[in-house]
Structure formats: C-alpha cells, structure tokens
PDB file of C-alpha atoms in Angstrom:
ATOM      1  CA  MET A   1       0.000   0.000   0.000  1.00  0.00           C
ATOM      2  CA  ASP A   2       1.160   3.533  -0.737  1.00  0.00           C
ATOM      3  CA  GLU A   3       3.046   4.988   2.261  1.00  0.00           C
ATOM      4  CA  ALA A   4       1.533   8.478   1.782  1.00  0.00           C
ATOM      5  CA  LEU A   5      -1.950   6.980   1.899  1.00  0.00           C
ATOM      6  CA  LEU A   6      -1.097   5.185   5.148  1.00  0.00           C
ATOM      7  CA  VAL A   7      -0.005   8.461   6.711  1.00  0.00           C
ATOM      8  CA  ASP A   8      -3.190  10.209   5.565  1.00  0.00           C
ATOM      9  CA  LEU A   9      -5.400   7.431   6.941  1.00  0.00           C
ATOM     10  CA  SER A  10      -3.628   7.483  10.302  1.00  0.00           C
ATOM     11  CA  GLU A  11      -4.067  11.271  10.479  1.00  0.00           C
ATOM     12  CA  VAL A  12      -7.797  10.871   9.865  1.00  0.00           C
ATOM     13  CA  GLU A  13      -8.011   8.273  12.653  1.00  0.00           C
ATOM     14  CA  THR A  14      -6.059  10.550  15.002  1.00  0.00           C
ATOM     15  CA  LEU A  15      -8.480  13.436  14.371  1.00  0.00           C
ATOM     16  CA  LYS A  16     -11.658  11.332  14.570  1.00  0.00           C
ATOM     17  CA  GLY A  17     -13.766  12.224  17.585  1.00  0.00           C
ATOM     18  CA  LYS A  18     -11.702  15.313  18.463  1.00  0.00           C
ATOM     19  CA  TYR A  19     -13.423  18.672  18.823  1.00  0.00           C
ATOM     20  CA  LEU A  20     -12.081  22.155  19.469  1.00  0.00           C
ATOM     21  CA  THR A  21     -14.356  23.670  22.104  1.00  0.00           C
ATOM     22  CA  PHE A  22     -15.097  27.363  22.437  1.00  0.00           C
ATOM     23  CA  ARG A  23     -17.472  29.683  24.232  1.00  0.00           C
ATOM     24  CA  LEU A  24     -20.163  32.005  22.998  1.00  0.00           C
ATOM     25  CA  GLY A  25     -21.540  33.633  26.129  1.00  0.00           C
ATOM     26  CA  GLU A  26     -22.309  30.935  28.693  1.00  0.00           C
ATOM     27  CA  GLU A  27     -22.665  28.127  26.143  1.00  0.00           C
ATOM     28  CA  GLU A  28     -19.876  25.815  25.041  1.00  0.00           C
ATOM     29  CA  TYR A  29     -19.666  24.734  21.430  1.00  0.00           C
ATOM     30  CA  GLY A  30     -17.388  22.422  19.518  1.00  0.00           C
ATOM     31  CA  ILE A  31     -16.222  21.946  15.942  1.00  0.00           C
ATOM     32  CA  ALA A  32     -14.480  18.915  14.517  1.00  0.00           C
ATOM     33  CA  ILE A  33     -10.739  19.484  14.780  1.00  0.00           C
ATOM     34  CA  LYS A  34     -10.294  18.247  11.190  1.00  0.00           C
ATOM     35  CA  PHE A  35     -11.643  21.616   9.975  1.00  0.00           C
ATOM     36  CA  VAL A  36      -9.340  23.740  12.157  1.00  0.00           C
ATOM     37  CA  LYS A  37      -6.242  25.181  10.505  1.00  0.00           C
ATOM     38  CA  GLU A  38      -5.182  27.561  13.267  1.00  0.00           C
ATOM     39  CA  ILE A  39      -6.336  29.835  16.074  1.00  0.00           C
ATOM     40  CA  ILE A  40      -5.304  33.481  16.170  1.00  0.00           C
ATOM     41  CA  GLY A  41      -6.109  36.451  18.368  1.00  0.00           C
ATOM     42  CA  ILE A  42      -8.546  39.060  17.174  1.00  0.00           C
ATOM     43  CA  GLN A  43      -6.905  41.506  14.788  1.00  0.00           C
ATOM     44  CA  LYS A  44      -7.749  44.346  12.447  1.00  0.00           C
ATOM     45  CA  ILE A  45     -10.605  43.351  10.181  1.00  0.00           C
ATOM     46  CA  THR A  46     -11.205  45.254   6.937  1.00  0.00           C
ATOM     47  CA  ASN A  47     -14.908  45.856   6.270  1.00  0.00           C
ATOM     48  CA  VAL A  48     -16.420  44.633   3.007  1.00  0.00           C
ATOM     49  CA  PRO A  49     -19.607  46.292   1.676  1.00  0.00           C
ATOM     50  CA  LYS A  50     -22.782  44.462   0.679  1.00  0.00           C
ATOM     51  CA  VAL A  51     -22.318  41.287   2.730  1.00  0.00           C
ATOM     52  CA  PRO A  52     -24.525  39.999   5.568  1.00  0.00           C
ATOM     53  CA  ASP A  53     -23.948  41.739   8.926  1.00  0.00           C
ATOM     54  CA  TYR A  54     -22.363  38.653  10.501  1.00  0.00           C
ATOM     55  CA  PHE A  55     -19.557  38.832   7.922  1.00  0.00           C
ATOM     56  CA  LYS A  56     -17.257  41.231   9.707  1.00  0.00           C
ATOM     57  CA  GLY A  57     -14.890  41.584   6.748  1.00  0.00           C
ATOM     58  CA  ILE A  58     -11.519  40.190   5.733  1.00  0.00           C
ATOM     59  CA  ILE A  59      -8.116  39.719   7.316  1.00  0.00           C
ATOM     60  CA  ASN A  60      -4.682  39.307   5.808  1.00  0.00           C
ATOM     61  CA  LEU A  61      -3.109  36.196   7.290  1.00  0.00           C
ATOM     62  CA  ARG A  62       0.452  35.835   5.998  1.00  0.00           C
ATOM     63  CA  GLY A  63      -0.589  36.998   2.535  1.00  0.00           C
ATOM     64  CA  LEU A  64      -3.886  35.094   2.419  1.00  0.00           C
ATOM     65  CA  VAL A  65      -7.099  37.103   2.337  1.00  0.00           C
ATOM     66  CA  ILE A  66      -9.581  35.324   4.595  1.00  0.00           C
ATOM     67  CA  PRO A  67     -13.249  36.260   5.117  1.00  0.00           C
ATOM     68  CA  VAL A  68     -14.212  36.463   8.782  1.00  0.00           C
ATOM     69  CA  LEU A  69     -17.634  35.964  10.309  1.00  0.00           C
ATOM     70  CA  ASP A  70     -18.877  36.479  13.844  1.00  0.00           C
ATOM     71  CA  VAL A  71     -20.355  33.151  14.946  1.00  0.00           C
ATOM     72  CA  ARG A  72     -22.526  34.878  17.588  1.00  0.00           C
ATOM     73  CA  LEU A  73     -24.284  36.932  14.916  1.00  0.00           C
ATOM     74  CA  ARG A  74     -24.419  34.026  12.467  1.00  0.00           C
ATOM     75  CA  ILE A  75     -26.396  31.885  14.924  1.00  0.00           C
ATOM     76  CA  GLY A  76     -28.675  34.706  16.070  1.00  0.00           C
ATOM     77  CA  GLN A  77     -27.041  35.822  19.321  1.00  0.00           C
ATOM     78  CA  ASP A  78     -26.382  39.431  20.280  1.00  0.00           C
ATOM     79  CA  PHE A  79     -23.106  41.120  19.396  1.00  0.00           C
ATOM     80  CA  LYS A  80     -20.481  41.239  22.147  1.00  0.00           C
ATOM     81  CA  GLU A  81     -17.540  43.642  22.096  1.00  0.00           C
ATOM     82  CA  TYR A  82     -14.281  41.893  21.287  1.00  0.00           C
ATOM     83  CA  ASP A  83     -11.740  41.623  24.098  1.00  0.00           C
ATOM     84  CA  ASP A  84      -8.384  39.982  24.812  1.00  0.00           C
ATOM     85  CA  ARG A  85     -10.023  36.517  24.986  1.00  0.00           C
ATOM     86  CA  THR A  86     -11.746  36.862  21.605  1.00  0.00           C
ATOM     87  CA  CYS A  87     -10.230  34.530  19.005  1.00  0.00           C
ATOM     88  CA  ILE A  88     -10.503  33.785  15.331  1.00  0.00           C
ATOM     89  CA  ILE A  89     -10.614  30.085  14.508  1.00  0.00           C
ATOM     90  CA  VAL A  90      -9.407  29.662  10.925  1.00  0.00           C
ATOM     91  CA  ILE A  91     -11.171  26.691   9.343  1.00  0.00           C
ATOM     92  CA  GLU A  92     -11.066  25.080   5.928  1.00  0.00           C
ATOM     93  CA  THR A  93     -14.270  23.720   4.492  1.00  0.00           C
ATOM     94  CA  SER A  94     -15.494  23.237   0.935  1.00  0.00           C
ATOM     95  CA  SER A  95     -12.155  24.555  -0.355  1.00  0.00           C
ATOM     96  CA  HIS A  96     -12.555  27.892   1.462  1.00  0.00           C
ATOM     97  CA  LEU A  97     -10.567  29.264   4.364  1.00  0.00           C
ATOM     98  CA  VAL A  98     -12.862  31.152   6.731  1.00  0.00           C
ATOM     99  CA  GLY A  99     -12.238  32.838  10.074  1.00  0.00           C
ATOM    100  CA  LEU A 100     -14.794  32.278  12.830  1.00  0.00           C
ATOM    101  CA  ILE A 101     -14.871  34.873  15.617  1.00  0.00           C
ATOM    102  CA  VAL A 102     -15.650  33.311  19.011  1.00  0.00           C
ATOM    103  CA  ASP A 103     -15.638  34.676  22.578  1.00  0.00           C
ATOM    104  CA  SER A 104     -12.847  32.340  23.692  1.00  0.00           C
ATOM    105  CA  VAL A 105     -11.292  28.982  22.872  1.00  0.00           C
ATOM    106  CA  SER A 106     -11.377  26.328  25.584  1.00  0.00           C
ATOM    107  CA  GLU A 107      -9.687  23.024  24.717  1.00  0.00           C
ATOM    108  CA  VAL A 108      -9.596  20.021  22.416  1.00  0.00           C
ATOM    109  CA  LEU A 109     -11.847  17.224  23.661  1.00  0.00           C
ATOM    110  CA  SER A 110     -12.351  13.642  22.559  1.00  0.00           C
ATOM    111  CA  ILE A 111     -16.038  12.824  22.203  1.00  0.00           C
ATOM    112  CA  ASN A 112     -16.953   9.302  21.119  1.00  0.00           C
ATOM    113  CA  ASP A 113     -19.741   8.810  18.591  1.00  0.00           C
ATOM    114  CA  GLU A 114     -21.874   7.074  21.242  1.00  0.00           C
ATOM    115  CA  ASP A 115     -21.635  10.234  23.397  1.00  0.00           C
ATOM    116  CA  ILE A 116     -23.133  12.413  20.665  1.00  0.00           C
ATOM    117  CA  SER A 117     -26.917  12.771  20.702  1.00  0.00           C
ATOM    118  CA  SER A 118     -28.938  13.934  17.750  1.00  0.00           C
ATOM    119  CA  ILE A 119     -30.656  17.307  17.836  1.00  0.00           C
ATOM    120  CA  PRO A 120     -34.086  17.068  19.518  1.00  0.00           C
ATOM    121  CA  GLU A 121     -37.177  17.443  17.335  1.00  0.00           C
ATOM    122  CA  GLY A 122     -38.340  21.019  16.984  1.00  0.00           C
ATOM    123  CA  PHE A 123     -34.911  22.611  17.340  1.00  0.00           C
ATOM    124  CA  SER A 124     -34.365  25.058  14.513  1.00  0.00           C
ATOM    125  CA  GLN A 125     -30.587  25.171  14.873  1.00  0.00           C
ATOM    126  CA  ASN A 126     -29.818  23.724  11.461  1.00  0.00           C
ATOM    127  CA  TYR A 127     -26.107  24.501  11.959  1.00  0.00           C
ATOM    128  CA  LEU A 128     -25.750  21.851  14.687  1.00  0.00           C
ATOM    129  CA  MET A 129     -24.594  18.296  14.007  1.00  0.00           C
ATOM    130  CA  GLY A 130     -25.299  17.001  17.505  1.00  0.00           C
ATOM    131  CA  ILE A 131     -24.949  17.412  21.241  1.00  0.00           C
ATOM    132  CA  GLY A 132     -21.747  16.047  22.740  1.00  0.00           C
ATOM    133  CA  LYS A 133     -21.894  14.723  26.296  1.00  0.00           C
ATOM    134  CA  THR A 134     -18.690  15.125  28.325  1.00  0.00           C
ATOM    135  CA  SER A 135     -17.711  14.788  31.970  1.00  0.00           C
ATOM    136  CA  THR A 136     -18.073  18.562  32.352  1.00  0.00           C
ATOM    137  CA  GLY A 137     -21.474  18.939  30.668  1.00  0.00           C
ATOM    138  CA  VAL A 138     -22.734  19.179  27.124  1.00  0.00           C
ATOM    139  CA  LYS A 139     -21.210  20.842  24.079  1.00  0.00           C
ATOM    140  CA  LEU A 140     -23.263  21.979  21.108  1.00  0.00           C
ATOM    141  CA  LEU A 141     -21.400  20.544  18.123  1.00  0.00           C
ATOM    142  CA  ILE A 142     -21.420  22.762  15.055  1.00  0.00           C
ATOM    143  CA  ASP A 143     -21.396  21.358  11.537  1.00  0.00           C
ATOM    144  CA  CYS A 144     -19.031  23.724   9.689  1.00  0.00           C
ATOM    145  CA  ASP A 145     -20.528  22.919   6.288  1.00  0.00           C
ATOM    146  CA  LYS A 146     -24.070  23.642   7.515  1.00  0.00           C
ATOM    147  CA  LEU A 147     -22.945  26.814   9.305  1.00  0.00           C
ATOM    148  CA  LEU A 148     -21.574  28.170   6.021  1.00  0.00           C
ATOM    149  CA  GLN A 149     -23.987  26.433   3.651  1.00  0.00           C
ATOM    150  CA  ASN A 150     -25.946  29.559   2.691  1.00  0.00           C
ATOM    151  CA  ASP A 151     -22.810  31.668   2.632  1.00  0.00           C
ATOM    152  CA  LEU A 152     -20.723  29.748   0.109  1.00  0.00           C
ATOM    153  CA  GLU A 153     -22.212  31.798  -2.716  1.00  0.00           C
ATOM    154  CA  VAL A 154     -21.255  35.041  -0.923  1.00  0.00           C
ATOM    155  CA  LEU A 155     -17.775  33.641  -0.278  1.00  0.00           C
ATOM    156  CA  SER A 156     -17.353  32.599  -3.908  1.00  0.00           C
ATOM    157  CA  MET A 157     -18.501  35.950  -5.280  1.00  0.00           C
ATOM    158  CA  ASN A 158     -16.576  38.210  -2.915  1.00  0.00           C
ATOM    159  CA  PHE A 159     -13.459  36.374  -1.804  1.00  0.00           C
TER     160      PHE A 159
END
C-alpha cells in the first residue's frame, strides 16, 4: 500500500472524535478538529460592503485574504464587544478558508460517537450536528458545512 496513503489514513483516525471547544456567552460549542487550521487572536478586520452583517470583513493572514464571520451573529445571538479573549478560529471547508470569531477557545476534547446525541425534534438550529456529552457537561457541536452552507455563494462571489 502507498506509504503516503497510510499516513493520511492514520491522520484521519487521530483526528476522529476530536473537537475544538469554544465559548459564545455561557454556552460551550465544539467543531471537529479536522476543519481547524489555526487559532489566532482578534486583529484588524477590513470591512467589506454588501455582505450579511455577521460577515465582519476580511483579514490578511500571511498573505492570504480570509473572510471572517462572527459566529454569535451568524447563529442569532447578540453582538459582544471583542476583548483579549476573543479569538478567530481559521477553518477550511469546501475549499474555502474562513475565520470564525468566538468569545474564547477552551480546549480540544475527545467525544466518542456514542456520546453524541442527535438534535431534539423542533430545534431550529440547522447549523448543529449534535450534542456532545462530556464529563463537564454538554457541548453543542457545530457542523461547519451547515454553518456556512448559505454563505458559500457570498464567499465565492466576494473572496
């Protein structure tokens, strides 16, 4: 078997079940670590006209122009002033790099598939993939593709 393929498969296994957890207000959320490219502190964001209000603009990250969105606003929460704990999680999904502004980053957790519950009937949070149960409580697990699903057209046209 091809050695490069073996390395790739082992990387996938290593990342399986791992979630980067972060806070938005009092709630803890998680995203699959496989999407995460890096975490940076909040920095100067250049505004871009004619995009939804949750798109805060673009940043220059080592020569790459990356659109940045405020996850709080994207999921319908109120805006919170950015502070020294505010972070940008740079993710890669559907061939786009996107920065997600969150209140703070917590840790990387392992959550087994059997510890992830489906979203209860009647919940309208179509950006969630499940609810992860951990020893410290529950984490709302975000599906990065669903979170950005309606925004890929905006990303493609503007960035």
